[in-house]
Short mmCIF file of C-alpha atoms in Angstrom, two decimals:
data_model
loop_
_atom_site.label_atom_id
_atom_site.label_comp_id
_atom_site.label_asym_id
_atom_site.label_seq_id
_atom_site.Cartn_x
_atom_site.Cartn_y
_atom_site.Cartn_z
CA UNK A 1 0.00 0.00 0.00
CA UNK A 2 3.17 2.52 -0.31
CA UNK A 3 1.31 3.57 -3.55
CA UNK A 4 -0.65 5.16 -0.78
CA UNK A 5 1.71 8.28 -0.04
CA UNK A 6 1.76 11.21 -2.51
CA UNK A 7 5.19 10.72 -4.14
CA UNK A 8 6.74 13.51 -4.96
CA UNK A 9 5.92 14.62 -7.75
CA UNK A 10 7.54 13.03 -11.08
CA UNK A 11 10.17 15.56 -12.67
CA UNK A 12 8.85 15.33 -15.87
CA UNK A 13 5.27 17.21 -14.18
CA UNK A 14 6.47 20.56 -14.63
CA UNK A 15 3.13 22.07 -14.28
CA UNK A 16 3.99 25.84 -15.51
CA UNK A 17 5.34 23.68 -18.58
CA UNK A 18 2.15 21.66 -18.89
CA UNK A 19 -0.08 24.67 -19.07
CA UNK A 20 1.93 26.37 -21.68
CA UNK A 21 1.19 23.82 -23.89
CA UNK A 22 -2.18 23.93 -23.11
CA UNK A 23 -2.09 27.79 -23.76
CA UNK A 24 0.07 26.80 -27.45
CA UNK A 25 -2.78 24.40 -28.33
CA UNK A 26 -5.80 26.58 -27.48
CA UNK A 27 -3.86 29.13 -29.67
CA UNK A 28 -1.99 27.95 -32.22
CA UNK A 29 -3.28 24.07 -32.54
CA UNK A 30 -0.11 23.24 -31.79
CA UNK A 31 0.12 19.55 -32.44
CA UNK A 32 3.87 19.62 -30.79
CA UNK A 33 2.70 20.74 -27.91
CA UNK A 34 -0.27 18.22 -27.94
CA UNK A 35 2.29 15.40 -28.40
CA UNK A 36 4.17 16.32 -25.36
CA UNK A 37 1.17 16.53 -22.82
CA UNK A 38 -0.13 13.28 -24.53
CA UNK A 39 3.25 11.65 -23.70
CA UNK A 40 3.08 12.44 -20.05
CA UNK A 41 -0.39 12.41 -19.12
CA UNK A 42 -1.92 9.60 -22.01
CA UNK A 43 -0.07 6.40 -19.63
CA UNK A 44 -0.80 7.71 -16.53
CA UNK A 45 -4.31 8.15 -17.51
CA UNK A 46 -4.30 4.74 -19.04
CA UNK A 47 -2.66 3.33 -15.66
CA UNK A 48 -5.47 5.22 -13.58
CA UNK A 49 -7.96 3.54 -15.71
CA UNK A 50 -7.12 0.58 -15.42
CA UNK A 51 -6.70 0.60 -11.64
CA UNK A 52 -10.45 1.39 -11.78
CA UNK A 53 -10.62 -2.16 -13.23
CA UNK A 54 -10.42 -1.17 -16.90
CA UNK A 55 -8.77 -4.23 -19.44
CA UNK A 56 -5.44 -2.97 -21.25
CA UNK A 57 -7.26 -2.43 -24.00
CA UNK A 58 -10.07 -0.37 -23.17
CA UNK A 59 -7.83 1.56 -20.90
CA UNK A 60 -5.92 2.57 -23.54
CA UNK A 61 -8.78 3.66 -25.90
CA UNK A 62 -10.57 5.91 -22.69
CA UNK A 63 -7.41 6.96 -22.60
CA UNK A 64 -7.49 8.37 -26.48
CA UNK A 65 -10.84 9.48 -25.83
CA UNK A 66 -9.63 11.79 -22.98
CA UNK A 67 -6.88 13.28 -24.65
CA UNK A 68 -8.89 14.24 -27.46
CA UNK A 69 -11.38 15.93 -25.39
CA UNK A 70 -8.27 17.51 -24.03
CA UNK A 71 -7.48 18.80 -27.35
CA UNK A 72 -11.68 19.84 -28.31
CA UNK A 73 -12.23 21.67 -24.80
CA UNK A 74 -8.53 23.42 -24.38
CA UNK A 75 -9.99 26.75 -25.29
CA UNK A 76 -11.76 26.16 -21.69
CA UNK A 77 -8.62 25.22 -19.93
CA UNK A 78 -7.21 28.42 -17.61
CA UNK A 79 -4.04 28.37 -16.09
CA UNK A 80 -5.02 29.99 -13.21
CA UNK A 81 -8.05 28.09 -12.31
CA UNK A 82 -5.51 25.24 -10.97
CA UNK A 83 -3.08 22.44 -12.53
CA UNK A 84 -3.84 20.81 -16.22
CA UNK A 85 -3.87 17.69 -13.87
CA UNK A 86 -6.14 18.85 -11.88
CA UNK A 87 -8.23 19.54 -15.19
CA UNK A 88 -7.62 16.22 -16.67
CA UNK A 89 -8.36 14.57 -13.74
CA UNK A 90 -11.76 16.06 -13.86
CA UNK A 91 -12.17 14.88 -17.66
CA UNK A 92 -11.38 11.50 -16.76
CA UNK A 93 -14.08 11.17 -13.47
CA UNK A 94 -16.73 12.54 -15.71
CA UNK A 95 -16.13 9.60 -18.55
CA UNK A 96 -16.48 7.87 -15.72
CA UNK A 97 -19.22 8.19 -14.81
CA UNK A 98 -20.82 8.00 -18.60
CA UNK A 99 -19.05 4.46 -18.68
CA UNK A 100 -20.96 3.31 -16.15
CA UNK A 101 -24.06 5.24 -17.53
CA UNK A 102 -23.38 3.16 -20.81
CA UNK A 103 -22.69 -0.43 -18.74
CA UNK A 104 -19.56 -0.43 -19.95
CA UNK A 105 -20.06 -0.35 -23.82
CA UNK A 106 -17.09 -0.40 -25.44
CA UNK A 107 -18.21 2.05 -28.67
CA UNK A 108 -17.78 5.84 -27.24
CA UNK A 109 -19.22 8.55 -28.82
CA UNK A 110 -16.16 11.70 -27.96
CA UNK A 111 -18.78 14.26 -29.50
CA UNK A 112 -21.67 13.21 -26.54
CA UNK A 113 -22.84 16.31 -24.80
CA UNK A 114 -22.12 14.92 -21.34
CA UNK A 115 -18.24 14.22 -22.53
CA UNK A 116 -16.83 17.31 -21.31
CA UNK A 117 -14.93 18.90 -18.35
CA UNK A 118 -16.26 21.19 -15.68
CA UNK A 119 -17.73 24.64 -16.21
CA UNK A 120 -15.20 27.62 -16.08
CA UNK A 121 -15.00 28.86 -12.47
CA UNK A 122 -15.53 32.03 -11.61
CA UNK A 123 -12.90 34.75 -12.45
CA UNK A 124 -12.58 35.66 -8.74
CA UNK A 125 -12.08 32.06 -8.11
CA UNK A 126 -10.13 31.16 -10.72
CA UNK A 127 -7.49 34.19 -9.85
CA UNK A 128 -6.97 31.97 -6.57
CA UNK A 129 -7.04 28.30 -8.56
CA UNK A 130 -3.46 28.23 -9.16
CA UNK A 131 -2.51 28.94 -5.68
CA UNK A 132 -5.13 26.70 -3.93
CA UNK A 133 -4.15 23.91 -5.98
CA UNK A 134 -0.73 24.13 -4.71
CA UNK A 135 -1.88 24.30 -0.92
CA UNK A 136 -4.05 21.33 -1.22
CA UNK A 137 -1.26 19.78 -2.50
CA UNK A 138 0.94 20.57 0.38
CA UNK A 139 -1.40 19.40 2.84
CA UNK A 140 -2.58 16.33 1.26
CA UNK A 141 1.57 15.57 1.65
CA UNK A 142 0.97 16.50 5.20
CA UNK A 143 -1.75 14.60 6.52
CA UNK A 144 -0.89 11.18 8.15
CA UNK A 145 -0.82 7.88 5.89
CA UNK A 146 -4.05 6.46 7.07
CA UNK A 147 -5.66 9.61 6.43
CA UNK A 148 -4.52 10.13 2.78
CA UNK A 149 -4.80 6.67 1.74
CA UNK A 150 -9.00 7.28 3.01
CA UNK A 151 -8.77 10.49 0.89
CA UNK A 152 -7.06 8.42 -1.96
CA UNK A 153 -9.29 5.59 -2.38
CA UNK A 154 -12.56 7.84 -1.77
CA UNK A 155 -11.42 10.35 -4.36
CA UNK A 156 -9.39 8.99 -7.04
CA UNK A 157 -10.23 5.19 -6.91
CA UNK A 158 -14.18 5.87 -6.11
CA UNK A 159 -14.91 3.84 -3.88
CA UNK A 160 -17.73 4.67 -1.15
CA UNK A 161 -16.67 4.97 2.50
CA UNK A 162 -18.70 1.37 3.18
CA UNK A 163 -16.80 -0.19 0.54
CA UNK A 164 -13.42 0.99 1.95
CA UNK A 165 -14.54 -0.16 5.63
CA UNK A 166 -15.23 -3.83 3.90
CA UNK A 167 -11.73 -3.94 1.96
CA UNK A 168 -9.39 -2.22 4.42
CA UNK A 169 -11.61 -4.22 7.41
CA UNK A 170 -12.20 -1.19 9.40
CA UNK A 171 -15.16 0.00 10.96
CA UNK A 172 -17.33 2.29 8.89
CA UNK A 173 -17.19 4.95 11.97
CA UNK A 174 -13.52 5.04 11.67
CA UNK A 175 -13.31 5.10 7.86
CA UNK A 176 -15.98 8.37 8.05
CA UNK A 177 -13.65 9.94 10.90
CA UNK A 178 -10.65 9.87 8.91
CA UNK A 179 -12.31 11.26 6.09
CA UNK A 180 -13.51 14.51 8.32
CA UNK A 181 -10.08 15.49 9.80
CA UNK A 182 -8.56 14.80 6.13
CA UNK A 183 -11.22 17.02 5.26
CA UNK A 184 -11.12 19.75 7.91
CA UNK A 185 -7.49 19.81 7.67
CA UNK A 186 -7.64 20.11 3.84
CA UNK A 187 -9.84 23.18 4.13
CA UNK A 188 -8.26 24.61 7.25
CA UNK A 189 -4.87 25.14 5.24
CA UNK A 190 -7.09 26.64 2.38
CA UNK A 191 -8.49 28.60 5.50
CA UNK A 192 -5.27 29.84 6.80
CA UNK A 193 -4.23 30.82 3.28
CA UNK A 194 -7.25 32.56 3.35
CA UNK A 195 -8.61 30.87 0.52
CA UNK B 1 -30.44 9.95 -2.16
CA UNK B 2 -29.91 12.83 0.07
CA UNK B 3 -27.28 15.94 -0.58
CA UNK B 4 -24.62 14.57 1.07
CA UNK B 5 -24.82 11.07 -0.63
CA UNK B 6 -24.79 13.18 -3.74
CA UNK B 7 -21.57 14.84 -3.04
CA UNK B 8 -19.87 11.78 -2.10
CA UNK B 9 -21.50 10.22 -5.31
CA UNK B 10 -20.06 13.14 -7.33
CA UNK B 11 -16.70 12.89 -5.86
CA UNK B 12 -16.40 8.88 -6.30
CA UNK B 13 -17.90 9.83 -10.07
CA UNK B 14 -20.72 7.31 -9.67
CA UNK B 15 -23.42 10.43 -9.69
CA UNK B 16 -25.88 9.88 -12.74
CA UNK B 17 -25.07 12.82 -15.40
CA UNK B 18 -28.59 14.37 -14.87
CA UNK B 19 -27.50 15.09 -11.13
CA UNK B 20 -23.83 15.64 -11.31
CA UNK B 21 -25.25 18.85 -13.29
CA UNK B 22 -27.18 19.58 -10.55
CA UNK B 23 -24.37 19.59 -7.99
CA UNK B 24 -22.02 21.46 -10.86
CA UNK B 25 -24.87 24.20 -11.02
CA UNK B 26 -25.12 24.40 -7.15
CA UNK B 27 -21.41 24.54 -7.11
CA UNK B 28 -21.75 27.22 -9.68
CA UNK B 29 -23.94 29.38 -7.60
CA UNK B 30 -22.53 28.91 -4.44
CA UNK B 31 -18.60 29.48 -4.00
CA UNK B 32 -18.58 27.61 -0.60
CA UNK B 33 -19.56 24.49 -1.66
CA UNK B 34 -17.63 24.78 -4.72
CA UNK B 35 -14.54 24.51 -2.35
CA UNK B 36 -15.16 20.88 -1.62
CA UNK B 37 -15.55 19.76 -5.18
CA UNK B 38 -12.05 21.84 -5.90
CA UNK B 39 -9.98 20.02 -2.88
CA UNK B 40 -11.21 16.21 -4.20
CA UNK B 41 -10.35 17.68 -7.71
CA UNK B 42 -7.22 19.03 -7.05
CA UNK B 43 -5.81 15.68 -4.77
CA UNK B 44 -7.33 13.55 -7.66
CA UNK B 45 -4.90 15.48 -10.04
CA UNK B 46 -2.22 15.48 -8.15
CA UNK B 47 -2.14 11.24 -8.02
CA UNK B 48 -2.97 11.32 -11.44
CA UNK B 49 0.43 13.07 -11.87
CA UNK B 50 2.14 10.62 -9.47
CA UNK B 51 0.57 7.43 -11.36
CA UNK B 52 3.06 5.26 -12.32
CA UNK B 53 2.58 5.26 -16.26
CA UNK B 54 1.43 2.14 -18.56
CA UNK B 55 2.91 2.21 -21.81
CA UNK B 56 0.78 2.81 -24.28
CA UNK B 57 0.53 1.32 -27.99
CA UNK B 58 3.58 2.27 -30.05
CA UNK B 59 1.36 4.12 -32.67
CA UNK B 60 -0.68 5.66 -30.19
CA UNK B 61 0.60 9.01 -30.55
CA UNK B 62 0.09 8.58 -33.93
CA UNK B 63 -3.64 7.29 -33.68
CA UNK B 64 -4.43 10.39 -31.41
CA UNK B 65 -2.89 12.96 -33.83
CA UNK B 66 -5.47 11.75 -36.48
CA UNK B 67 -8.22 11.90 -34.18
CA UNK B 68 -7.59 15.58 -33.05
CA UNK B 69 -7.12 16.43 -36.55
CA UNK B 70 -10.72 15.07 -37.50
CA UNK B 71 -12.00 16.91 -34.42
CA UNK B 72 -12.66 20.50 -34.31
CA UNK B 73 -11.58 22.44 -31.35
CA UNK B 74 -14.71 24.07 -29.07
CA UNK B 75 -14.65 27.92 -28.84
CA UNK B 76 -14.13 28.85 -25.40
CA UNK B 77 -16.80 28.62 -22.96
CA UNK B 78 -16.75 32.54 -22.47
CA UNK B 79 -18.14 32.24 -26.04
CA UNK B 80 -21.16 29.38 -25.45
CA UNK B 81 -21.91 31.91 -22.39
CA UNK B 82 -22.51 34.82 -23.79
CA UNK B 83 -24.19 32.74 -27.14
CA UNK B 84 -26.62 31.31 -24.15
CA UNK B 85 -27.16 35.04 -22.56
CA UNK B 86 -28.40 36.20 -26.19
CA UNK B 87 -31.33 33.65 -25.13
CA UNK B 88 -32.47 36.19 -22.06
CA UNK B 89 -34.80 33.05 -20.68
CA UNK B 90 -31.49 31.42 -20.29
CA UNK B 91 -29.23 34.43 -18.95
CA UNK B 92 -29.70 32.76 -14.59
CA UNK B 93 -28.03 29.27 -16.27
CA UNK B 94 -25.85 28.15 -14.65
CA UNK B 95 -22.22 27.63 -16.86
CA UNK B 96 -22.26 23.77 -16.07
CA UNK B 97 -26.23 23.19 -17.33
CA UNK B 98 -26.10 26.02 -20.27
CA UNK B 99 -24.58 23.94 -23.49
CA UNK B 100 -26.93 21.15 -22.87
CA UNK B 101 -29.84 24.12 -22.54
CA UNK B 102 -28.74 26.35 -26.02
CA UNK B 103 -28.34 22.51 -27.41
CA UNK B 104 -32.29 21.47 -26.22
CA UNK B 105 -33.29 25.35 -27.00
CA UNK B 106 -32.22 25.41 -30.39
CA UNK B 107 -33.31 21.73 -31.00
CA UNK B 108 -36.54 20.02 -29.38
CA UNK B 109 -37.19 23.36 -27.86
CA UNK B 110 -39.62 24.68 -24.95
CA UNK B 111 -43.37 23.49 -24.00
CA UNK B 112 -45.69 24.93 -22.59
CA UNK B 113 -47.86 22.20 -20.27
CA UNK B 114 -50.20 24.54 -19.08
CA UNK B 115 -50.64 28.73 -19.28
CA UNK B 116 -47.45 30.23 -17.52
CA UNK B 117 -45.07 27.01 -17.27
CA UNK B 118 -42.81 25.87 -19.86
CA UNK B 119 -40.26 23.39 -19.74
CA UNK B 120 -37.46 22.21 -21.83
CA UNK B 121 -36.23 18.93 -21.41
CA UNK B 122 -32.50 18.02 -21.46
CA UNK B 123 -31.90 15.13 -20.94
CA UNK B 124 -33.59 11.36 -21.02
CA UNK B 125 -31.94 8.57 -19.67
CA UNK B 126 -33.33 5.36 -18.38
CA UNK B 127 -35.97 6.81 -15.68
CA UNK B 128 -34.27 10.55 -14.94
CA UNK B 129 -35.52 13.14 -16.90
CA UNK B 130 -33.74 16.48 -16.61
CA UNK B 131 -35.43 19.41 -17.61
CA UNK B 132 -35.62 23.67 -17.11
CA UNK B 133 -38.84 24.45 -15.50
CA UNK B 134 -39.59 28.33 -16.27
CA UNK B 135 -42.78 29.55 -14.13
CA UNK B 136 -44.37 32.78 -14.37
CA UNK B 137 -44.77 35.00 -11.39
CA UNK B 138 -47.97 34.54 -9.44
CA UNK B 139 -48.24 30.92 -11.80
CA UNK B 140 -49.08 27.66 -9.37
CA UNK B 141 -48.16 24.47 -11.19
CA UNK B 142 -50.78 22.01 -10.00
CA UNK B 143 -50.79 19.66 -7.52
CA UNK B 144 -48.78 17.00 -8.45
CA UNK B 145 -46.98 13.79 -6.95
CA UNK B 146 -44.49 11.60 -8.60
CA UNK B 147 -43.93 7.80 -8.63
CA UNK B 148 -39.88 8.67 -7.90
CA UNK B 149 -37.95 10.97 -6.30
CA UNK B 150 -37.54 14.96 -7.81
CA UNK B 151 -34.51 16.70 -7.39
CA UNK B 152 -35.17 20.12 -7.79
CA UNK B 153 -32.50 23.25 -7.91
CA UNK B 154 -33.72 26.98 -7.90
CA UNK B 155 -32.10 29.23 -10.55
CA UNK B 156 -33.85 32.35 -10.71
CA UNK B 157 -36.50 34.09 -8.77
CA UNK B 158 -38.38 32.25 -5.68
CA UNK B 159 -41.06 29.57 -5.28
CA UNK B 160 -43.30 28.30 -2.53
CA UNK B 161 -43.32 24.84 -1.85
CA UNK B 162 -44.83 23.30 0.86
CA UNK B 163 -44.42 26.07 3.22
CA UNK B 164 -41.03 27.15 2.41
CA UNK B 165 -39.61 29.82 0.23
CA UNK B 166 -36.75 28.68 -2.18
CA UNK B 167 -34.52 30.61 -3.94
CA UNK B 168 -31.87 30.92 -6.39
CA UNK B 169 -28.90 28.26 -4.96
CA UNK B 170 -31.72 26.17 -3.27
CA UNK B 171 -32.18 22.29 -3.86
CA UNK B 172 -35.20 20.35 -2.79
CA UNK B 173 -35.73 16.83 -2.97
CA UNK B 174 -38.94 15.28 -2.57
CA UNK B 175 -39.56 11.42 -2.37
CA UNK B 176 -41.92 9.48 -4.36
CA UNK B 177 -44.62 10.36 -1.26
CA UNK B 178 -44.66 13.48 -1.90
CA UNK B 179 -47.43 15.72 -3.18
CA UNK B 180 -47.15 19.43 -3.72
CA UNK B 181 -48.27 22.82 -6.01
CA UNK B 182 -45.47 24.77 -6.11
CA UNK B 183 -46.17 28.49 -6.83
CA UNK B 184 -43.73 31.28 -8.13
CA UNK B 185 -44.22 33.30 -5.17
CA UNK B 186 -41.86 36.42 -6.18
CA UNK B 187 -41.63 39.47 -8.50
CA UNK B 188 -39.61 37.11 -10.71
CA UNK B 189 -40.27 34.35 -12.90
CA UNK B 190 -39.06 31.31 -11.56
CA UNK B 191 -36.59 28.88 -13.44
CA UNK B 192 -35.48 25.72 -11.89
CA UNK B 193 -33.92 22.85 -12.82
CA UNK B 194 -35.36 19.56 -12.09
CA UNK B 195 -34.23 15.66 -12.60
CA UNK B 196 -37.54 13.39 -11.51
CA UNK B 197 -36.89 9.65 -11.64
CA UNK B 198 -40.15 8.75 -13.25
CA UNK B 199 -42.93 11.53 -15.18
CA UNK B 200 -44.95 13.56 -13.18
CA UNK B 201 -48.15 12.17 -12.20
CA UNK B 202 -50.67 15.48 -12.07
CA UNK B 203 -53.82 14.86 -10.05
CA UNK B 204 -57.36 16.30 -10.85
CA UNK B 205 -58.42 18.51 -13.73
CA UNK B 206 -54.88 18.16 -14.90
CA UNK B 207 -54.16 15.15 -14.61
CA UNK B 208 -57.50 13.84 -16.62
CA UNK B 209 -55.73 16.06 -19.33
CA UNK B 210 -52.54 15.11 -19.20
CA UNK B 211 -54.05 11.67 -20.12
CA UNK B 212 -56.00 12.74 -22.53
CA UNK B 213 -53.19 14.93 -24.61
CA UNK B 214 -50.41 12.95 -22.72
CA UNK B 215 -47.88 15.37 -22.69
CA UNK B 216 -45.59 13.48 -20.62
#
């Protein structure tokens, strides 16, 4: 369960890089730049995927599918609304949620309505993505390993909290008390920030 | 399924798309609870980052260069917005509902039930229907129950429901029992957005014609 703990962060996510690419393919269609955010985020999508119990194969076609709505929807993308992770992350959840909607049907329609990311925030909001991006960050790193792994397998591997009482073999109460100090200690350092 | 199952719902991304447009338009209209979605959002992309990566085909660059060359880029959503707020009926939409609403708008387009309601329906899928409910000022929709729950989120203006005054940021949900005539009780039209899990079962005068004309 080391997988658990946020490494730190690969070398190759240079974030200020990752949104100027964004920014050269919203403006320019530039397929270089395309090519270079497919290379880093296209196998860790496909990897996420397929930890959410997707076959090689269909992993690696979601994965496609994401990176092309990458691509349709980058005019949408802002910098300072938080990290193009944080954006593709979003992408991917939502497909999600339309695979399930579909049971799983392999044939994937890119140009469906409900294939898209998240509305634009707010400008007000969005001034303060960047930097509350990089404070939840910080204090996801923070919290103690029981704690994030909670967070973790709530938030990026979807499971409910009775579902992670039943595989970790923990009672439910203490599963749903981890969550709220991850959570209150999560938006206490946005707090302090005064975020 | 009550609000907070829907927020853990939407953060697991298990929330049917009918209702994980609800909680994006709440979100939309209300900062605070917009802060939630952002934190899960933000720690999901950071472990996407720190995901150890599976290789991918070796022409799969190449296969996703054609496909973004066959696939025109959207204009920015500042541009769908301010298309959607030439529509004045849809100006209090929230961002996250709006392209599905200038997409039903321009296509199947709104009905009018009864004198002083129209709806527009966005979305069908399996038993959820998602629709904009616009109700004129002083306008009481008739009594009405329904077989399923109705999620219902306030965008504009104020309405009366059982005793309680909802307004624009408000979400109601009423279970199958349920039987109510809510009335747009302010100066302002009312527009809500609504998913029911099964089609509205009116009672009395109504009813008789919605079975007659069967307009839902």
């Amino acid at each position: 369960m080391n997988k658990t703990v946020l490494q730190d962060p690969d070398p190759g996510a240079d974030r200020a890089a990752q949104a100027e690419w964004m920014r050269a393919i919203a403006e320019a269609q530039d397929e270089d730049a395309f090519a270079r955010l497919f290379a880093f985020f296209a196998p860790r999508l496909k990897s996420y995927l397929m930890r959410e119990g997707a076959a090689d194969e269909a992993a690696e076609e979601i994965a496609q599918e994401v990176m092309t709505t990458v691509w349709r929807k980058a005019r949408s993308y802002k910098p300072e609304a938080g990290a193009v992770s944080t954006w593709i992350f979003r992408i991917a959840r939502n497909r999600r949620i339309d695979q399930l909607r579909r049971g799983n049907r392999p044939e994937l329609d890119p140009d469906d309505p409900f294939f898209h990311p998240p509305a634009e925030m707010a400008p007000d909001r969005a001034l303060e993505g960047g930097q509350r991006d990089a404070i939840i960050r910080r204090a996801l790193g923070e919290l103690p390993q029981d704690q994030q792994e909670t967070m973790r397998l709530a938030f990026y591997e979807g499971l409910s909290q009775s579902e992670i009482a039943e595989t970790r073999q923990i009672p439910l109460g203490t599963v749903k008390s981890r969550f709220r100090l991850a959570f209150d200690k999560l938006r206490a350092a946005l707090d302090e920030a005064g975020l | 399924m009550n609000r907070d199952q829907m927020t853990a719902d939407y953060a697991a991304g298990v929330l049917h798309p009918a209702l994980r447009l609800m909680v994006e338009a709440q979100d939309a209209i209300d900062g605070e609870r917009a802060r939630d979605s952002e934190i899960a959002a933000a720690a999901g992309g950071a472990w996407l980052e720190s995901e150890d990566p599976a290789p991918m085909k070796d022409n799969a660059l190449d296969t996703a260069l054609s496909s973004i060359r066959e696939t025109p880029m959207d204009p920015a959503a500042r541009a769908a917005r301010q298309a959607g707020q030439r529509l004045a009926e849809l100006a209090a939409v929230p961002e996250p509902i709006l392209d599905h609403a200038i997409e039903a708008a321009s296509g199947r387009g709104w009905k009018s039930p009864m004198k002083g309601v129209r709806r527009l329906e966005l979305m069908r899928d399996g038993d959820l229907t998602a629709e904009l409910i616009h109700v004129k000022s002083g306008v009481s929709v008739p009594a009405h129950g329904h077989s399923g729950r109705e999620y219902t989120l306030c965008l504009q203006g104020e309405f009366l429901q059982d005793g309680k005054v909802y307004g624009r940021g408000d979400m109601v949900i009423a279970d199958g029992e349920t039987v109510h005539a809510p009335r747009a009780d302010g100066e302002e039209d009312v527009l809500v957005y609504a998913v029911t899990e099964a089609p509205l079962k009116y009672r009395g005068v109504a009813g008789l014609l919605q079975k007659i004309l069967g307009f839902r």
